[in-house]
Amino acid sequence: MKRTLGTCYYPEHWPEEIWADDARRMAEAGLTWVRIGEFSWSRLEPTSGDLRWEWLDRAIDTLGAVGLRVVLGTPTATPPRWMIDKHPDMLAVDADGRPRKFGSRRHYCFSHLGYREESRRITRLMAERYGQNPHIGAWQTDNEYGCHDTTISYSDAARDGFRNWLAGRYGDINTLNEAWRNIFWSMEYRSFDEVDLPNLTVTEPNPPHVQDFRRYTSDMVVTFNKIQVDEIKAQSKAPVSHNYMGRVTDFDHFAVGADLEIATWDSYPLGFLEDRVGADADHQRAYARQGDPDFQAFHHDLYRAVGRGRWWVMEQQPGPVNWAPYNPSPLPGIVRLWTWEAFAHGAEAVCYFRWRQAPFAQEQMHAGLLRPDSKDAPAIHEAREVAAELADAPEVRPHQAPVALIFDYDSDWAWNTQPHGAGLSYFSLVFDHYRALRRAGLSVDIVPPSQTDFTNYRLIMAPGVMHLMEGLKQALSKAEGYVAYGPRTGARDAGFKIPVPLPPAICGLDVTISRVESLRPDMPVALQGDGAVTGYLEELVGQAPVLLETQTGAPVLVGDNSHSYCGAWLDADGLDRLVEQLCLRVGIERQVMPEGVRTRRTASEEFWFNHRAESVDTPVGPLPPAGVLRRVL
Amino acid sequence: MKRTLGTCYYPEHWPEEIWADDARRMAEAGLTWVRIGEFSWSRLEPTSGDLRWEWLDRAIDTLGAVGLRVVLGTPTATPPRWMIDKHPDMLAVDADGRPRKFGSRRHYCFSHLGYREESRRITRLMAERYGQNPHIGAWQTDNEYGCHDTTISYSDAARDGFRNWLAGRYGDINTLNEAWRNIFWSMEYRSFDEVDLPNLTVTEPNPPHVQDFRRYTSDMVVTFNKIQVDEIKAQSKAPVSHNYMGRVTDFDHFAVGADLEIATWDSYPLGFLEDRVGADADHQRAYARQGDPDFQAFHHDLYRAVGRGRWWVMEQQPGPVNWAPYNPSPLPGIVRLWTWEAFAHGAEAVCYFRWRQAPFAQEQMHAGLLRPDSKDAPAIHEAREVAAELADAPEVRPHQAPVALIFDYDSDWAWNTQPHGAGLSYFSLVFDHYRALRRAGLSVDIVPPSQTDFTNYRLIMAPGVMHLMEGLKQALSKAEGYVAYGPRTGARDAGFKIPVPLPPAICGLDVTISRVESLRPDMPVALQGDGAVTGYLEELVGQAPVLLETQTGAPVLVGDNSHSYCGAWLDADGLDRLVEQLCLRVGIERQVMPEGVRTRRTASEEFWFNHRAESVDTPVGPLPPAGVLRRVL
Amino acid sequence: MKRTLGTCYYPEHWPEEIWADDARRMAEAGLTWVRIGEFSWSRLEPTSGDLRWEWLDRAIDTLGAVGLRVVLGTPTATPPRWMIDKHPDMLAVDADGRPRKFGSRRHYCFSHLGYREESRRITRLMAERYGQNPHIGAWQTDNEYGCHDTTISYSDAARDGFRNWLAGRYGDINTLNEAWRNIFWSMEYRSFDEVDLPNLTVTEPNPPHVQDFRRYTSDMVVTFNKIQVDEIKAQSKAPVSHNYMGRVTDFDHFAVGADLEIATWDSYPLGFLEDRVGADADHQRAYARQGDPDFQAFHHDLYRAVGRGRWWVMEQQPGPVNWAPYNPSPLPGIVRLWTWEAFAHGAEAVCYFRWRQAPFAQEQMHAGLLRPDSKDAPAIHEAREVAAELADAPEVRPHQAPVALIFDYDSDWAWNTQPHGAGLSYFSLVFDHYRALRRAGLSVDIVPPSQTDFTNYRLIMAPGVMHLMEGLKQALSKAEGYVAYGPRTGARDAGFKIPVPLPPAICGLDVTISRVESLRPDMPVALQGDGAVTGYLEELVGQAPVLLETQTGAPVLVGDNSHSYCGAWLDADGLDRLVEQLCLRVGIERQVMPEGVRTRRTASEEFWFNHRAESVDTPVGPLPPAGVLRRVL
């Protein structure tokens, strides 16, 4: 499949007179795809039942006329105002019990059955009208599930749904009481109707109560999405996608992705340095105009897994945005770098958000490929450059990396439910491991916890998988590659209990976690040699060979010829040593990267990227700021 | 008009036996004015309809008997408890939807029609009784509109009022939908009754929605105030005033002031260093006992404009207060400095709050001119010193400064609605410019955006006026003085849209803002030469002559012989260079001030003030701590 | 009475088959006490009226069979889910008006009359069944009153109760209006039914309104507790106790304690370093595995006073816990140190919480004496070591310290109601004094404000007692020992007014506080010589001899041969000088402690404790990390 470019377009925002010229300019810029429709419900159905498809018919015709392929979005992320009158209780409710009002977007609760039916209805109508339209190249369900913290809702609809879900899971209330060990603080229920949502409790609610609510909530997103997918598939052969948000872990993207052909994600490298990457001030300054060198790559690898190989960037930041605490202009050349980086990780398409900057409404300060006055904005030049370069570039081809890194949404919820130390998060732990692998110049496949086949992986890392499902446990124990577990891997059973015999008990190693401590981040525990434990440390007892230990001789990493267990959160130096040891053991050659430089291999190419604002000497020669080197192997 | 002193007094707080002695001591201290009445409703009307004027009659008589002139306040800032039973929905509602309960003060919503009528009724009754009283020298409406964040309310009354206001402004709902471009996220309404207040939305509401709510809210204050003014004027010839709070920008003080004869403000220099001045820790420490050297002066100049030349300090801090995070004692001599500084900026009167420290209730730790045991507190000595000095000082005379600085409340709301970068505020931007002008030794007039005559101003600064109204735009384009625009001046139209052609488009200069970025405050962009851009930077394109540029050659300030546009928020050094360039261009002589020293000229005097706790050498000789030098010209 | 050890056990959490073995191991470890029952309501009464005592009968029999003495807890801290259906309005309500929901513990409002009766009923039933049981050695009411901020509730029940309480206190509404000086902002009421709770007011409510609400709230805890005590005492001769939380000052522990025989507290030295001790980052790091060197001792001394000599540690942290921001493992040996420190301060018993770590529910990461797999956890070895050492140690004997330090809950509420400077708290002030006394090697008795006999105390310190009750005032004025007052002692009358004549007026000294200031913590005011004032400073006038003054000559400490008054919050160096001066004056010998080392004397022993993680040289020789030296005198 050819690598392609695209953009996001809102015909309803612009006079119909300029549609054709817009379409012509898109095509001339080398774009293939144009995504439309996803916020247009109030124009498709101004009042309940009054459908107006004609303008959309014309828009699709106009775009298709110049050869553009349309990605058509269902408009369910923005139910119109009349919908709230029809279903006053459809609004999500925040953890403080306040309904989240109309006036922006995503103002619905995934658990609300009435809105779910409205969503099914508009999707069916849209699929019926456009399912056979030759210009429709793909579909998108809704928009950015979970954005603005909209997955979790404490509404009555959610409460009722949760009770039903629990009844389905546990059968009878005593089973639930026993599974959650509700006796602990006399929290026992007499019926499922007594279970409430785990917000506004006096102190911490029971962890399995929270964890089950998180699982329920994720299931509601899956259900909501599947209804749309089924409606679309009944009418259309075009692939169905959804555009996920990076670092949003409130629902299981793998589970949603299982119902879709293509995973896409919306990549905004500059806006999330502080609150999603969690970078310190120095790092934020150094990469303010480029974004973190690993954050995009991580999500490229993640969504390649979510899409089972097929994935896009549906929204690529093309300039300053409107919504971050600070909104700098990107470094010249970095939009090209971001685009090529996506292709290096296997993307089929990269679409820029948005075609023209809207001089109105919430996103009026969000740059586009065009300025509000329709003149070229800087990014369109870089997009054209990539379009030209793509002409003689290889097609997208599947390629397996030597290293697999497991990512498990359920574990993210579990760490969130019980971080044990302030600030400890599963995402950060996995991301820290990913960074260390990348600093060693390695290409990585992220894999879901449902993976059962690890053939050809030479190294498999499974840090922090709190509950290790039986299938994965078995698959890992049989893997040919070396498996690196911990910290906290297998620390809980499915019911959020500490297993007895004590963890980890997962890899045939004679090691037991006899107790666990969390530490202030300014209290590192030094390793013998470089590196340190930071924030989290387990006391390991047993006879397993010690591979790393603290300066006071406490074992930190133990392992044999096929498995290791790390009982600590290591800092960057410590993780580099861990990766070094593992690579030596399995014979993978490391290639230590200069600061800000990253490399990745595909089936037929090797890429080098310089994420810094300065030139850097690399093993393949000097790379300019935002430099991209592509070598065909 | 003679410069005079006064105080604030609460006869209802003290035994009637001591009133006469208090009055005598006030007169002996050289005070002219005594403000009373503004919190006394529960004594004037203990239950609905049961009016008790006699005690107030006697209080006014007692004060008037020694020659004091009374400022009589309407008591509407403290509706009694029975009012809440009568109008349970009159309470303001906070952004979280919680009613703001009885038990302190200002517990009313400006939009509540029932309370508005109660306010009219008590004002009429008071005006009828005292309108012709010879001791009443002035009136005050209510007390400190907006204090404790009481301008904005999310009550049902506000919602209903807002809908009516919108219907009045837009006529039909489609006009509103189009003006706000509600299509953006399918936010279109079918009737005004569908519009809700812009709180508790899932993510950011539409900026024009917020901005119109801010305008509506400000109008409610204007309306509330005007009702009282009309009632008073129907009965009395004495001037009517209101006491504003500095740094409160939630309503348009110019619009309220248009209905009043005198503007007054309540000056508490020590309590606002942190949250209103926004000073850093070093600055807060250095000026902890003196207050910021420019903050009071700024408001003196602002309220001179609000009062169209007539203004007072109605409440002058005389010692430690009760309400700030930290409440230090003022530096010896600084109460005198504050008083003279007000006169230097044209005040007619300065009144100290309060006469005697109350040993009870909320403000028991608020110093007065007397201690709770009626002994002299330190400030009364400084007040007496000023009273003596006033004897041979010139009268208040109008005097136009060489520099005009525009201050626009609508722009403050607009920046607040869309700061683009965390922490960026219009007030701070204008105040930064004001500081720079003062560091250059210049006297400044603050002028409203309604100003149409700029005759005799040699320099006019208009930074950050987001929407430049047509009248002001025309007046500035025709002004004889040099006009310095930007950043962000003219960046939005009245409907909060980016104009096309792109801004600034306001001064005949060939300059276009092609994009805009905001930056972390620790990422300054250095200018060529001293100074830097901090936090906010526009990309300027066009052929206009460049007057300042960054080290990488990006234009920052462009201009010709009559206009300039600055596309950046400059730091102090950068603003000093801007002021230097502008002064050179228009031939104003700068006089660079030592740290903490400020000067101001009136029609007949030149003042020098040392705000530091140490002696400072100045061009007019050494000034002691809190030193005041007054030279008749 | 012999010093004893114990543990907390939850038979309802474990299979009945292992009870006997658990009991055997407890006895073998040298434990005497086992506390049970306090969270078991849903097993005692699964639905309303369906009582199930049999399992508890068997549990008590099993424990008693090996000689263990049972402390039986009433289960009222965890009302079962059915109780909420029966009394939907029994939930406490937070300051934002949100009910605090079922799902954890302590979900009741102390003011709710219906729940109060349920609490009486279950207590009576329990007392009837076990009042004569020979294995019951003591009782515990409820569990940790006030934990999770559960003392204060803004429920309708609290509002109604508060009105009644006010009616009882003031008789008629005009008396209340006058006492509170509600005229201040027209806050006058016409009846008690108009008084609301002091939350959600527009700005600060009237201080006496808040203070009375705090007093009412405390009274509700006393009432709730007393009902249980009365029911138990009607059936049983065993002593009744309650387990308080350290640093919880929301209710008067002395008043609750007056109805009990024994005070106990729950000591978790590692978890509260940040939010309760208020230590800075360096201190938190240095003592992360040991706890603050004075915090436990302070509470030991406090609860000795609350228990009128009889006190225990009911819950002693034995390892890492689950609930703190960071949960480190204790330093080896420190559990033994903590235990001996309690005995050094007069404890009768120390019980470890909990016997076995529960691998489920909220506290699954809370260490016990056993691991979840029933193997020994580290603390049990230290407990056994203490048990062995206790064999030949003296019994608990009363012993009066040379220094008395007053602790007054009413003052803590008063400082909280009106701190005057951000961060100033009564607890911290008293604790700072306590630390200084301990740094001087002194043993201290904490005494309640109801104390009238100060015989044999050579030094009495009474800092910050905002309202000095007449009885205490008289007792202090007649005390033979030296009395050190201030800052803020006697600063308010019972009605939260500043007395006139002005404070302090309490010790026959010619000193008047003419004004008061608060200062940023980074603005110390240096004393002549070492030390400084920090945060709070009074201006003292009068002829009393000056004992300490600032570098600019302002008096800070004044005094004569029997009394002193300090008008400032002194830093550590300043407090050391204060203590030095006072000790010289009364002839107490100081023994300056090395950092982290503390000493205490009982009737027959002298103890030295090294709280540091390093060896320290002390006057009694080198002490190892966590070292304990016990000398019989």
XYZ file of C-alpha atoms in Angstrom, chain B residues 212-388:
177
model
C -21.074 38.142 25.431
C -21.788 36.729 28.877
C -19.063 38.958 30.264
C -20.566 41.955 28.487
C -24.033 41.097 29.712
C -22.725 40.701 33.247
C -21.042 44.087 33.144
C -24.232 45.654 31.844
C -26.100 44.247 34.844
C -23.795 46.140 37.186
C -24.311 49.321 35.190
C -28.064 48.854 35.337
C -28.082 48.057 39.046
C -26.038 51.160 39.773
C -28.000 53.471 37.528
C -31.253 52.652 39.290
C -29.764 53.894 42.537
C -28.250 56.957 40.890
C -31.586 57.933 39.371
C -33.342 57.598 42.716
C -30.726 59.713 44.486
C -30.621 62.399 41.829
C -34.371 62.759 41.985
C -33.973 63.957 45.568
C -30.498 65.411 45.981
C -27.997 67.724 44.367
C -24.983 66.200 46.122
C -22.631 64.303 43.847
C -22.963 60.522 43.627
C -19.947 58.222 43.772
C -19.042 54.582 43.986
C -15.969 53.059 45.599
C -14.320 50.691 43.109
C -11.743 48.029 43.862
C -8.390 48.152 42.105
C -7.549 45.328 39.731
C -11.218 44.324 39.618
C -12.001 44.255 35.940
C -15.133 42.116 35.919
C -17.305 45.036 34.860
C -16.691 48.186 32.861
C -15.847 50.872 35.403
C -16.059 53.548 32.722
C -19.646 52.533 31.974
C -20.654 52.605 35.643
C -18.723 55.843 36.067
C -20.634 57.519 33.237
C -23.643 57.708 35.535
C -21.707 59.097 38.502
C -20.090 62.440 39.285
C -17.148 61.118 41.242
C -15.096 57.951 41.007
C -13.522 56.683 44.193
C -11.423 53.643 44.862
C -10.307 51.672 47.885
C -6.537 51.594 48.098
C -4.892 48.762 50.034
C -1.281 48.811 48.871
C 0.068 45.998 51.047
C -2.552 43.297 50.655
C -2.517 42.785 46.891
C 1.202 42.439 46.134
C 0.863 38.755 45.460
C -2.462 38.097 43.836
C -3.274 41.407 42.157
C 0.115 42.977 41.414
C 1.492 39.540 40.577
C 4.914 40.461 41.929
C 7.587 37.812 42.406
C 8.831 36.880 45.873
C 11.770 39.294 45.867
C 9.583 42.213 44.888
C 6.967 41.233 47.459
C 9.607 41.194 50.180
C 11.182 44.492 49.091
C 7.842 46.319 49.049
C 6.002 44.335 51.730
C 5.557 47.435 53.914
C 5.183 50.011 51.129
C 3.297 48.370 48.323
C 4.237 48.283 44.681
C 5.600 51.651 43.445
C 3.235 51.758 40.458
C 0.092 49.903 41.461
C -1.591 52.716 43.358
C -0.509 55.330 40.820
C -1.973 53.249 38.008
C -5.342 53.178 39.717
C -5.183 56.846 40.604
C -4.744 57.563 36.906
C -7.410 55.031 35.978
C -10.044 56.403 38.318
C -9.258 59.982 37.332
C -10.404 58.832 33.907
C -13.393 56.909 35.254
C -14.465 60.021 37.174
C -13.804 62.274 34.190
C -11.343 64.218 36.333
C -13.127 63.961 39.681
C -11.884 61.184 41.917
C -11.102 60.233 45.524
C -9.506 57.503 47.518
C -12.529 56.444 49.569
C -10.703 53.857 51.665
C -7.022 54.313 52.370
C -5.263 51.541 54.284
C -3.946 53.012 57.559
C -2.157 49.991 59.047
C -2.127 46.182 58.910
C -5.288 44.659 57.482
C -7.014 41.375 58.176
C -7.656 39.772 54.826
C -4.400 39.342 52.922
C -2.275 36.186 53.004
C 0.217 38.200 55.058
C -0.602 41.456 56.817
C 2.502 43.465 57.672
C 2.594 46.876 59.328
C 3.212 49.771 56.939
C 6.615 51.443 56.897
C 6.642 54.583 59.068
C 5.814 57.522 56.820
C 4.251 55.502 54.056
C 0.653 56.408 54.941
C 1.657 60.027 54.374
C 3.341 59.062 51.099
C 0.237 57.188 49.928
C -1.903 60.213 50.733
C 0.310 62.686 48.931
C 0.681 60.339 45.993
C -3.103 60.382 45.558
C -3.107 64.174 45.600
C -0.215 64.231 43.130
C -2.406 62.268 40.763
C -5.314 64.664 41.182
C -7.397 63.263 44.050
C -9.882 65.630 45.642
C -10.023 63.668 48.883
C -8.405 60.780 50.684
C -10.432 58.976 53.359
C -8.896 56.493 55.768
C -10.630 53.205 56.400
C -11.602 53.076 59.165
C -11.928 55.473 62.046
C -11.648 52.942 64.852
C -10.507 49.357 64.629
C -13.506 47.151 65.488
C -12.560 44.518 68.049
C -15.234 42.211 66.666
C -16.531 40.461 63.564
C -14.751 39.808 60.274
C -12.464 42.832 60.238
C -11.327 42.798 63.841
C -7.702 42.680 62.692
C -8.120 45.645 60.327
C -6.291 48.682 61.710
C -7.992 52.077 61.951
C -6.930 55.584 62.823
C -7.797 54.625 66.389
C -7.004 51.392 68.185
C -9.962 49.351 69.509
C -9.402 50.999 72.862
C -9.811 54.419 71.205
C -6.179 55.404 71.621
C -4.422 56.900 68.610
C -3.062 54.332 66.190
C 0.117 55.280 64.268
C -1.639 56.368 61.051
C -3.552 59.200 62.656
C -0.271 60.995 63.257
C 0.615 60.779 59.595
C -2.883 61.906 58.652
C -2.521 64.940 60.899
C 0.832 65.684 59.284
C -0.754 65.684 55.839
C -3.646 67.786 57.083
C -1.146 70.398 58.230
